Amino acid sequence: MPYSHLDESNRHKSFQLPGSRPHYNPDRPGQVEHICLDLTLDIPNQSFAGSCTIQLNPVRSGIESLTLDAVNLNIQGVEIDGISHEFNYDGELLHIPVKLDVVAGKLLKVVINYGVDKPQRGLYFIQPDAHYPDKPTQVWTQGEDEDSRFWFPCFDYPGQLATSEIKVRVPEDFIAVSNGELVGTETVGTDKIYHWLQQEIHPTYLMTLAVGRFAEIADSWNGKPVTYYVEKGREEQAKLSMGKTPRMIEFFSEKFGYPYPFPKYAQVCVDDFIFGGMENTSTTLLTDRCLLDERASLDNFNTESLVAHELAHQWFGDLVVIKHWSHAWIKEGMASYCEVLWTEHEYDKDEAAYYLLGEAQSYLSEDSDRYRRPIVTNIYREAIELYDRHIYEKGACVYHMIRTELGDELFNRFVHTFVKDNAHKTVETIDLLRAIDKSTGRNLAFLFDQYVYRGGHPDFKVAYSWDGDSKLAKLTVTQTQAKEGLHTLTNDLFDLKIPIGFGYVKDGVVDVKVTKIRVYEKEQVLYFPLETKPDFISFDVGNNYLKTVTLEYPLPELKAQLKSDPDPISRIYATEAIAKKGNLEAVKALTECLKTEEFWAVRLEAAQQLATIKLDTAVTNLVAEIGDEDAFVRRAIVEELGKLKTPETYAAIKQLVAAGDESYYVEATACRALGGMTTASLKDKQEEVINLLTEVLNTRAGWNEVVRAGAIGGLSKMTDSPTALNTILEYVKPGVPQPLRLPSIRALGAISQGQSETNLTTIVEKLAELSRESFFLTQVSVVGALSQMATVKAIGVLQGLATQSPDGRVKRMADEGVQKVQQKIGSDVAVKQLREELEEVKKTNQELKSRLENLEAKSQPVTT
Ligand SMILES: [Zn+2]
C-alpha cells in the first residue's frame, strides 16, 4: 500500500512511516538452552573481551548452518563441540557453516571468542570527562528491544528463552550486578571476578550487567535479598525512592497469585540511562534521576510508579515473556495498569481512578495529535517504535476494561490463571483471551476487536432532559467519532453495555440507581420512566470504559453531580460541562468546588475549567486559591493564571517566583508561567521578568535542576527577546548539568519562533552542532527543539538525524519532526523552497557542465 499521511478516515496520521514492513520471528535451528558470557572489562579503554558459549538443542537433524545476531563485534574464533569452525561475518550477522552431523535433541556447544571496542549500543561505558569531571564511572547494558546483539552474539528475539550466566572481571573497587544469584566472587590481582547465574529461562533482551562503585543497601522480602544500588552518598535518597519495594513485592505476589519468581530483586540506579527503567530479569536498572530528595518526594509520585512498573514486569514480561514485539502491550499495558493497582492499594480508589484517567488522557492526546493505530501490529520499521502510549497507557485502560467486564473476583482468577499457565513460557495476545475463557467462561473477543485489534475509542456526546408530565428521563447518546454515512460496527462504531446512573440526594444521602444499556448506534434516543426526577445523571457509572465524553445536561443537574456524584471522574466531567455554560452561575459552582471539594484532583480540574471562563470574577477567584494546600492544585492554578495575563495574575505569580514554594514543581511552573506573561499589555514587564528568571538561574541550582529548568522554560517564551535567547544559549554549553542542559537545548525551539533571521540561523547552527553529539538524550532534545521551529533550515538537520542516528526512537521523532515543521511553514513556503533548491541545482548543474566542457577542451589530444 502506498505510504499515506492519513488513514482511511483521513483524520489521523498514519503510524506507519515509509520503510515499514511486517515483522516475524525467524525460523529456529534449535532451542537455546543456556548462554554463558565470560568477559573482562577494560573500563579506561571502553572495551571488553571474552567468550560467549551457547548450548543449543537442535530441533531437527541435518542442520547445516547457524546464523546469529552480532553487531559490530570483533569475532576471533568459533568452536562447536570443541572443533574450530570457519565463519562468515558481515558486521551484523554471524554465519557459521556446521561441519558436524547435527542430530535433533543432541546438544551443541557453540563457543564464540570475541571482543568489543567502544560499543555504540547494548553496553554503555559512562566516565568523567573534561566537561563533567564528577560523572561517576559505570558500565551498564540495555538490551530491549534488539540491542543485546551489540554486546554478545545471540539469537536476539524474545521467542527464545534460556538460562544464563555471566562471569565478569572488573577492578576490585567495582561491584558487578547481573541476573539471578551471585554464585561466587574471586579476587585475581587487583581485579575481582563476579559470577552470576540465572537459573530461570528468559530472553536475551533481559540479560544485563551493571558495574559501578555503588553503595549497596540491603533490604529483603520473604528471606530473599532486595537490594538498592546507588552512587555513594545517595543512600538516603535510595531508601526514600525505593523503600516500598518489599511491600510492593508482597502486593504483586498476591495480585498475580504467584510468589516473586526469582532468587533476588536488585534495582541499580545508573547515570545517563536512556530509559526511565528497564526490567532486566531480577535486576532492574533505573535512571538515577528518579532518586528523590525530601522536598521532591512531596509531589513526585513518578518514582513510586516507576518502581511499581518495573517490578510488575518481573511477572509480566520476565516470568511470562512475549513471543514477539507486536504483543508487547501484554506486558507494558499490565505494568502500566499495575501502577494503577498499586495506587489503589497504597492510597485509595479515588486516587487510582484519577491515575487511570491520566493514562487515558495520555493515550488520547497521542491518538489525536500523533497517530491512531491498532495496539497489536507487526508492521513497523523498528520494534522500538511500538513503545508508545498505545501499548502503555491504552494497554492499561484495556486491562481495566477487562476487570470491569469480569468483576474483581473473576479478574483476579483470570490473572492467576494466565500467570500460572504461562510461567516460563512465551505468550501472544490470544493467550489472554484463552486464560479469560478458561478461568471465567467469558469471551471478551468483542472487547479486543474494538480496543486492541483496531485503533480508536468512542467519543460520546450525551444530552439529557426531563419530561415532568410523563415522568420520563430522555437521554440522547451520540457516537461522534463515527462519520456520517461511513460508519459500521466493524469500522468506527463501538458496541458496549454502558451503565447509566440516576442520582438522588436526600438529607445528604446519595443514592444512584443504575441500569445498563447497550450503546451501539451512531445516535440513540433512550427514554427511562422514573418515579421522581433525578438530581443528577451519571453516564458510564464508574467511568470504566475508555472514551471521551461531552455532557449536555442542564446546569442544575451538573451542579448536583459536581457536589454529590460519588465518582470523582464524573465530578470532573461535570466541571468541564459547567465551564462550557460560561456564566456567573458556572463561576460560582466551580469556585465553590475549588473551596470545598475534598479530593485534590477534582479541585485541580475545577481550577483548570474555571480559567476557561472569560469573566473577571473567574480570575479573581482563581488567584484567591493560589495557596491551595495541595501542591498539584497549586501547580495547576499557577499554570492557568499564567495564561490569563492580567496585572492581577502577574503580581500573584511574580510574588510566587520571588518567594518560592514548598514544592520544586510549583516554583518551576511559576517561572515558566511568568515568562509567558510578558506579551500584550504586560509587554513592559519583560526586563523585570528576565532579571527575576536570571536571578533564579544564578541561585536555585538543586534537585534534578527542576527549578532552573523552569526558569529556562520561562525565558523560552519570550520569543522576541535576544537577551532571553542569549541566556538560554549559555546553558546549552557542555559542562552545564545534564538535567538543565537538555531542557535548555529543547527551549531553543520555543524561543526561535519570534527571532530575527540572523538569530534563527544561529539557533539552527547551534542545534546542528549539538545533533552531532551521540548521547541519546541530547539527540532527543535537539529533535524536540527543531520540531517546534517554523523554518526550512530545521528540516535538513532533522533529516540528517533521521538517516544517521543509531537510535530508532530518534529516527522516528526526527521523521515526525520534519512533518511538523513542514506543516508549520505551510505548503507555500515549502514549494518556494523547493523551487529555490531546484534553481540551485540547475545552477550547480550548469556550473558543472561548464567545468566539464572546460576539462574536455583541455584534454583534447594535442597534435603536433
Ligand atoms: Zn515497561
PDB file of N, CA, C and O in Angstrom, residues 159-204:
ATOM      1  N   GLY A 159      11.375 -14.755  21.412  1.00  0.00           N
ATOM      2  CA  GLY A 159      10.794 -16.101  21.368  1.00  0.00           C
ATOM      3  C   GLY A 159      11.695 -17.199  21.913  1.00  0.00           C
ATOM      4  O   GLY A 159      11.244 -18.313  22.146  1.00  0.00           O
ATOM      5  N   GLN A 160      12.981 -16.922  22.112  1.00  0.00           N
ATOM      6  CA  GLN A 160      13.936 -17.926  22.606  1.00  0.00           C
ATOM      7  C   GLN A 160      14.223 -17.700  24.090  1.00  0.00           C
ATOM      8  O   GLN A 160      14.743 -16.651  24.466  1.00  0.00           O
ATOM      9  N   LEU A 161      13.896 -18.653  24.935  1.00  0.00           N
ATOM     10  CA  LEU A 161      14.147 -18.497  26.371  1.00  0.00           C
ATOM     11  C   LEU A 161      15.229 -19.480  26.813  1.00  0.00           C
ATOM     12  O   LEU A 161      15.187 -20.654  26.464  1.00  0.00           O
ATOM     13  N   ALA A 162      16.195 -18.991  27.586  1.00  0.00           N
ATOM     14  CA  ALA A 162      17.292 -19.850  28.049  1.00  0.00           C
ATOM     15  C   ALA A 162      17.738 -19.421  29.436  1.00  0.00           C
ATOM     16  O   ALA A 162      17.492 -18.287  29.857  1.00  0.00           O
ATOM     17  N   THR A 163      18.403 -20.312  30.155  1.00  0.00           N
ATOM     18  CA  THR A 163      19.068 -19.902  31.388  1.00  0.00           C
ATOM     19  C   THR A 163      20.331 -19.143  30.989  1.00  0.00           C
ATOM     20  O   THR A 163      20.789 -19.255  29.847  1.00  0.00           O
ATOM     21  N   SER A 164      20.874 -18.352  31.913  1.00  0.00           N
ATOM     22  CA  SER A 164      22.057 -17.576  31.521  1.00  0.00           C
ATOM     23  C   SER A 164      23.020 -17.403  32.684  1.00  0.00           C
ATOM     24  O   SER A 164      22.660 -17.595  33.853  1.00  0.00           O
ATOM     25  N   GLU A 165      24.212 -17.034  32.324  1.00  0.00           N
ATOM     26  CA  GLU A 165      25.310 -16.976  33.290  1.00  0.00           C
ATOM     27  C   GLU A 165      26.279 -15.906  32.819  1.00  0.00           C
ATOM     28  O   GLU A 165      26.597 -15.837  31.632  1.00  0.00           O
ATOM     29  N   ILE A 166      26.702 -15.055  33.725  1.00  0.00           N
ATOM     30  CA  ILE A 166      27.688 -14.037  33.343  1.00  0.00           C
ATOM     31  C   ILE A 166      28.830 -14.032  34.347  1.00  0.00           C
ATOM     32  O   ILE A 166      28.612 -13.887  35.554  1.00  0.00           O
ATOM     33  N   LYS A 167      30.055 -14.267  33.828  1.00  0.00           N
ATOM     34  CA  LYS A 167      31.260 -14.088  34.649  1.00  0.00           C
ATOM     35  C   LYS A 167      31.931 -12.830  34.142  1.00  0.00           C
ATOM     36  O   LYS A 167      32.196 -12.717  32.949  1.00  0.00           O
ATOM     37  N   VAL A 168      32.185 -11.904  35.049  1.00  0.00           N
ATOM     38  CA  VAL A 168      32.768 -10.650  34.574  1.00  0.00           C
ATOM     39  C   VAL A 168      33.905 -10.216  35.502  1.00  0.00           C
ATOM     40  O   VAL A 168      33.803 -10.266  36.721  1.00  0.00           O
ATOM     41  N   ARG A 169      34.996  -9.822  34.871  1.00  0.00           N
ATOM     42  CA  ARG A 169      36.176  -9.398  35.626  1.00  0.00           C
ATOM     43  C   ARG A 169      36.261  -7.880  35.582  1.00  0.00           C
ATOM     44  O   ARG A 169      36.267  -7.273  34.513  1.00  0.00           O
ATOM     45  N   VAL A 170      36.294  -7.274  36.793  1.00  0.00           N
ATOM     46  CA  VAL A 170      36.320  -5.808  36.903  1.00  0.00           C
ATOM     47  C   VAL A 170      37.369  -5.418  37.945  1.00  0.00           C
ATOM     48  O   VAL A 170      37.766  -6.251  38.757  1.00  0.00           O
ATOM     49  N   PRO A 171      37.820  -4.158  37.946  1.00  0.00           N
ATOM     50  CA  PRO A 171      38.729  -3.725  39.014  1.00  0.00           C
ATOM     51  C   PRO A 171      38.063  -3.938  40.378  1.00  0.00           C
ATOM     52  O   PRO A 171      36.843  -3.772  40.502  1.00  0.00           O
ATOM     53  N   GLU A 172      38.866  -4.269  41.409  1.00  0.00           N
ATOM     54  CA  GLU A 172      38.265  -4.768  42.648  1.00  0.00           C
ATOM     55  C   GLU A 172      37.439  -3.741  43.420  1.00  0.00           C
ATOM     56  O   GLU A 172      36.642  -4.113  44.264  1.00  0.00           O
ATOM     57  N   ASP A 173      37.596  -2.446  43.124  1.00  0.00           N
ATOM     58  CA  ASP A 173      36.750  -1.483  43.835  1.00  0.00           C
ATOM     59  C   ASP A 173      35.385  -1.299  43.169  1.00  0.00           C
ATOM     60  O   ASP A 173      34.588  -0.480  43.604  1.00  0.00           O
ATOM     61  N   PHE A 174      35.122  -2.068  42.116  1.00  0.00           N
ATOM     62  CA  PHE A 174      33.807  -2.004  41.453  1.00  0.00           C
ATOM     63  C   PHE A 174      32.933  -3.181  41.876  1.00  0.00           C
ATOM     64  O   PHE A 174      33.427  -4.238  42.226  1.00  0.00           O
ATOM     65  N   ILE A 175      31.620  -2.943  41.834  1.00  0.00           N
ATOM     66  CA  ILE A 175      30.657  -4.012  42.059  1.00  0.00           C
ATOM     67  C   ILE A 175      30.000  -4.324  40.716  1.00  0.00           C
ATOM     68  O   ILE A 175      29.660  -3.396  39.976  1.00  0.00           O
ATOM     69  N   ALA A 176      29.854  -5.609  40.404  1.00  0.00           N
ATOM     70  CA  ALA A 176      29.158  -6.004  39.171  1.00  0.00           C
ATOM     71  C   ALA A 176      27.871  -6.725  39.543  1.00  0.00           C
ATOM     72  O   ALA A 176      27.882  -7.657  40.345  1.00  0.00           O
ATOM     73  N   VAL A 177      26.759  -6.273  38.991  1.00  0.00           N
ATOM     74  CA  VAL A 177      25.456  -6.864  39.295  1.00  0.00           C
ATOM     75  C   VAL A 177      24.874  -7.431  38.007  1.00  0.00           C
ATOM     76  O   VAL A 177      24.979  -6.806  36.943  1.00  0.00           O
ATOM     77  N   SER A 178      24.265  -8.602  38.120  1.00  0.00           N
ATOM     78  CA  SER A 178      23.662  -9.204  36.933  1.00  0.00           C
ATOM     79  C   SER A 178      22.464 -10.059  37.322  1.00  0.00           C
ATOM     80  O   SER A 178      22.069 -10.095  38.488  1.00  0.00           O
ATOM     81  N   ASN A 179      21.903 -10.755  36.340  1.00  0.00           N
ATOM     82  CA  ASN A 179      20.689 -11.536  36.572  1.00  0.00           C
ATOM     83  C   ASN A 179      20.938 -12.723  37.498  1.00  0.00           C
ATOM     84  O   ASN A 179      22.011 -13.309  37.504  1.00  0.00           O
ATOM     85  N   GLY A 180      19.909 -13.087  38.262  1.00  0.00           N
ATOM     86  CA  GLY A 180      19.942 -14.310  39.061  1.00  0.00           C
ATOM     87  C   GLY A 180      20.713 -14.159  40.344  1.00  0.00           C
ATOM     88  O   GLY A 180      20.704 -13.107  40.982  1.00  0.00           O
ATOM     89  N   GLU A 181      21.410 -15.251  40.739  1.00  0.00           N
ATOM     90  CA  GLU A 181      22.106 -15.191  42.022  1.00  0.00           C
ATOM     91  C   GLU A 181      23.617 -15.146  41.844  1.00  0.00           C
ATOM     92  O   GLU A 181      24.158 -15.639  40.867  1.00  0.00           O
ATOM     93  N   LEU A 182      24.250 -14.557  42.822  1.00  0.00           N
ATOM     94  CA  LEU A 182      25.711 -14.470  42.810  1.00  0.00           C
ATOM     95  C   LEU A 182      26.226 -15.809  43.318  1.00  0.00           C
ATOM     96  O   LEU A 182      26.052 -16.147  44.484  1.00  0.00           O
ATOM     97  N   VAL A 183      26.859 -16.591  42.425  1.00  0.00           N
ATOM     98  CA  VAL A 183      27.324 -17.903  42.880  1.00  0.00           C
ATOM     99  C   VAL A 183      28.764 -17.854  43.379  1.00  0.00           C
ATOM    100  O   VAL A 183      29.237 -18.792  44.010  1.00  0.00           O
ATOM    101  N   GLY A 184      29.450 -16.750  43.130  1.00  0.00           N
ATOM    102  CA  GLY A 184      30.791 -16.656  43.691  1.00  0.00           C
ATOM    103  C   GLY A 184      31.524 -15.412  43.236  1.00  0.00           C
ATOM    104  O   GLY A 184      31.148 -14.783  42.250  1.00  0.00           O
ATOM    105  N   THR A 185      32.545 -15.038  44.015  1.00  0.00           N
ATOM    106  CA  THR A 185      33.450 -13.980  43.578  1.00  0.00           C
ATOM    107  C   THR A 185      34.869 -14.495  43.796  1.00  0.00           C
ATOM    108  O   THR A 185      35.107 -15.369  44.635  1.00  0.00           O
ATOM    109  N   GLU A 186      35.782 -13.943  43.035  1.00  0.00           N
ATOM    110  CA  GLU A 186      37.166 -14.409  43.121  1.00  0.00           C
ATOM    111  C   GLU A 186      38.050 -13.194  42.897  1.00  0.00           C
ATOM    112  O   GLU A 186      37.790 -12.391  41.993  1.00  0.00           O
ATOM    113  N   THR A 187      39.060 -13.030  43.731  1.00  0.00           N
ATOM    114  CA  THR A 187      39.969 -11.911  43.538  1.00  0.00           C
ATOM    115  C   THR A 187      41.203 -12.391  42.784  1.00  0.00           C
ATOM    116  O   THR A 187      41.810 -13.396  43.144  1.00  0.00           O
ATOM    117  N   VAL A 188      41.529 -11.693  41.711  1.00  0.00           N
ATOM    118  CA  VAL A 188      42.713 -12.040  40.916  1.00  0.00           C
ATOM    119  C   VAL A 188      43.539 -10.776  40.781  1.00  0.00           C
ATOM    120  O   VAL A 188      43.168  -9.850  40.061  1.00  0.00           O
ATOM    121  N   GLY A 189      44.630 -10.718  41.504  1.00  0.00           N
ATOM    122  CA  GLY A 189      45.449  -9.498  41.495  1.00  0.00           C
ATOM    123  C   GLY A 189      44.628  -8.336  42.017  1.00  0.00           C
ATOM    124  O   GLY A 189      44.046  -8.409  43.100  1.00  0.00           O
ATOM    125  N   THR A 190      44.539  -7.265  41.216  1.00  0.00           N
ATOM    126  CA  THR A 190      43.740  -6.113  41.650  1.00  0.00           C
ATOM    127  C   THR A 190      42.342  -6.152  41.052  1.00  0.00           C
ATOM    128  O   THR A 190      41.614  -5.168  41.077  1.00  0.00           O
ATOM    129  N   ASP A 191      41.989  -7.285  40.481  1.00  0.00           N
ATOM    130  CA  ASP A 191      40.666  -7.435  39.878  1.00  0.00           C
ATOM    131  C   ASP A 191      39.790  -8.377  40.696  1.00  0.00           C
ATOM    132  O   ASP A 191      40.277  -9.125  41.537  1.00  0.00           O
ATOM    133  N   LYS A 192      38.509  -8.311  40.403  1.00  0.00           N
ATOM    134  CA  LYS A 192      37.574  -9.209  41.052  1.00  0.00           C
ATOM    135  C   LYS A 192      36.670  -9.805  39.973  1.00  0.00           C
ATOM    136  O   LYS A 192      36.227  -9.090  39.064  1.00  0.00           O
ATOM    137  N   ILE A 193      36.434 -11.112  40.087  1.00  0.00           N
ATOM    138  CA  ILE A 193      35.530 -11.758  39.121  1.00  0.00           C
ATOM    139  C   ILE A 193      34.198 -12.032  39.819  1.00  0.00           C
ATOM    140  O   ILE A 193      34.160 -12.668  40.871  1.00  0.00           O
ATOM    141  N   TYR A 194      33.136 -11.505  39.244  1.00  0.00           N
ATOM    142  CA  TYR A 194      31.782 -11.781  39.740  1.00  0.00           C
ATOM    143  C   TYR A 194      31.155 -12.853  38.861  1.00  0.00           C
ATOM    144  O   TYR A 194      31.240 -12.787  37.634  1.00  0.00           O
ATOM    145  N   HIS A 195      30.520 -13.825  39.505  1.00  0.00           N
ATOM    146  CA  HIS A 195      29.908 -14.922  38.755  1.00  0.00           C
ATOM    147  C   HIS A 195      28.419 -14.996  39.097  1.00  0.00           C
ATOM    148  O   HIS A 195      28.043 -15.389  40.203  1.00  0.00           O
ATOM    149  N   TRP A 196      27.582 -14.584  38.140  1.00  0.00           N
ATOM    150  CA  TRP A 196      26.133 -14.564  38.347  1.00  0.00           C
ATOM    151  C   TRP A 196      25.467 -15.658  37.515  1.00  0.00           C
ATOM    152  O   TRP A 196      25.853 -15.885  36.369  1.00  0.00           O
ATOM    153  N   LEU A 197      24.466 -16.306  38.099  1.00  0.00           N
ATOM    154  CA  LEU A 197      23.780 -17.397  37.396  1.00  0.00           C
ATOM    155  C   LEU A 197      22.266 -17.214  37.493  1.00  0.00           C
ATOM    156  O   LEU A 197      21.708 -17.077  38.583  1.00  0.00           O
ATOM    157  N   GLN A 198      21.633 -17.216  36.331  1.00  0.00           N
ATOM    158  CA  GLN A 198      20.167 -17.078  36.265  1.00  0.00           C
ATOM    159  C   GLN A 198      19.604 -18.442  35.860  1.00  0.00           C
ATOM    160  O   GLN A 198      19.789 -18.881  34.728  1.00  0.00           O
ATOM    161  N   GLN A 199      18.951 -19.114  36.795  1.00  0.00           N
ATOM    162  CA  GLN A 199      18.514 -20.489  36.531  1.00  0.00           C
ATOM    163  C   GLN A 199      17.098 -20.583  35.981  1.00  0.00           C
ATOM    164  O   GLN A 199      16.600 -21.674  35.714  1.00  0.00           O
ATOM    165  N   GLU A 200      16.414 -19.437  35.877  1.00  0.00           N
ATOM    166  CA  GLU A 200      15.085 -19.444  35.275  1.00  0.00           C
ATOM    167  C   GLU A 200      15.250 -18.934  33.841  1.00  0.00           C
ATOM    168  O   GLU A 200      15.919 -17.931  33.621  1.00  0.00           O
ATOM    169  N   ILE A 201      14.612 -19.610  32.897  1.00  0.00           N
ATOM    170  CA  ILE A 201      14.800 -19.226  31.493  1.00  0.00           C
ATOM    171  C   ILE A 201      14.228 -17.834  31.219  1.00  0.00           C
ATOM    172  O   ILE A 201      13.211 -17.443  31.780  1.00  0.00           O
ATOM    173  N   HIS A 202      14.922 -17.116  30.349  1.00  0.00           N
ATOM    174  CA  HIS A 202      14.469 -15.765  29.959  1.00  0.00           C
ATOM    175  C   HIS A 202      15.084 -15.409  28.601  1.00  0.00           C
ATOM    176  O   HIS A 202      15.997 -16.078  28.131  1.00  0.00           O
ATOM    177  N   PRO A 203      14.563 -14.341  27.960  1.00  0.00           N
ATOM    178  CA  PRO A 203      15.065 -13.986  26.623  1.00  0.00           C
ATOM    179  C   PRO A 203      16.336 -13.140  26.682  1.00  0.00           C
ATOM    180  O   PRO A 203      16.648 -12.557  27.733  1.00  0.00           O
ATOM    181  N   THR A 204      17.039 -13.037  25.565  1.00  0.00           N
ATOM    182  CA  THR A 204      18.318 -12.298  25.532  1.00  0.00           C
ATOM    183  C   THR A 204      18.143 -10.826  25.887  1.00  0.00           C
ATOM    184  O   THR A 204      19.044 -10.228  26.458  1.00  0.00           O
TER     185      THR A 204
END
